[in-house]
Amino acid sequence: MPMPAAELESHLREAFPDAAIEIEDLAGDGDHYRARIVSAAFAGLSRIRQHQLVYAALKGKMGGALHALALETSVAAVAAGET
């Protein structure tokens, strides 16, 4: 059974409450998504570790309810003059 985009976003928001999250259904089937996640939680982490945190947030649903997930993770750039 496919995972609705709202459920995917809910899992990600629970794990990364500060994040800017964009979800795109790539095939229109609820099984193939792209997720763009910008979060302070990724600061100082390798891309591999960032993706591991995302997979952990999905609580074992990757490969089951969720067939494919293209990930783009990053840390927000601090604007000039912000502290």
PDB file of C-alpha atoms in Angstrom, residues 2-3 8 23-35 65-70:
ATOM      1  CA  PRO A   2       1.479   3.383  -0.999  1.00  0.00           C
ATOM      2  CA  MET A   3       2.319   6.076   1.511  1.00  0.00           C
ATOM      3  CA  LEU A   8       5.632  11.134   4.595  1.00  0.00           C
ATOM      4  CA  ILE A  23       7.614  16.705  -1.066  1.00  0.00           C
ATOM      5  CA  GLU A  24       7.100  15.884  -4.746  1.00  0.00           C
ATOM      6  CA  ASP A  25       5.322  12.748  -5.992  1.00  0.00           C
ATOM      7  CA  LEU A  26       7.519  11.803  -8.948  1.00  0.00           C
ATOM      8  CA  ALA A  27       5.281   9.188 -10.562  1.00  0.00           C
ATOM      9  CA  GLY A  28       1.823  10.068  -9.264  1.00  0.00           C
ATOM     10  CA  ASP A  29       1.565   6.677  -7.565  1.00  0.00           C
ATOM     11  CA  GLY A  30       2.345   7.488  -3.932  1.00  0.00           C
ATOM     12  CA  ASP A  31       5.398   5.229  -4.107  1.00  0.00           C
ATOM     13  CA  HIS A  32       8.077   7.437  -5.672  1.00  0.00           C
ATOM     14  CA  TYR A  33       8.868  10.758  -4.003  1.00  0.00           C
ATOM     15  CA  ARG A  34      11.489  13.463  -3.895  1.00  0.00           C
ATOM     16  CA  ALA A  35      12.001  15.145  -0.535  1.00  0.00           C
ATOM     17  CA  ALA A  65       5.060   1.452   2.183  1.00  0.00           C
ATOM     18  CA  LEU A  66       7.558   3.770   0.515  1.00  0.00           C
ATOM     19  CA  HIS A  67       9.267   2.283  -2.520  1.00  0.00           C
ATOM     20  CA  ALA A  68      11.594   5.098  -3.636  1.00  0.00           C
ATOM     21  CA  LEU A  69      12.727   8.372  -2.105  1.00  0.00           C
ATOM     22  CA  ALA A  70      15.118  10.783  -3.796  1.00  0.00           C
TER      23      ALA A  70
END
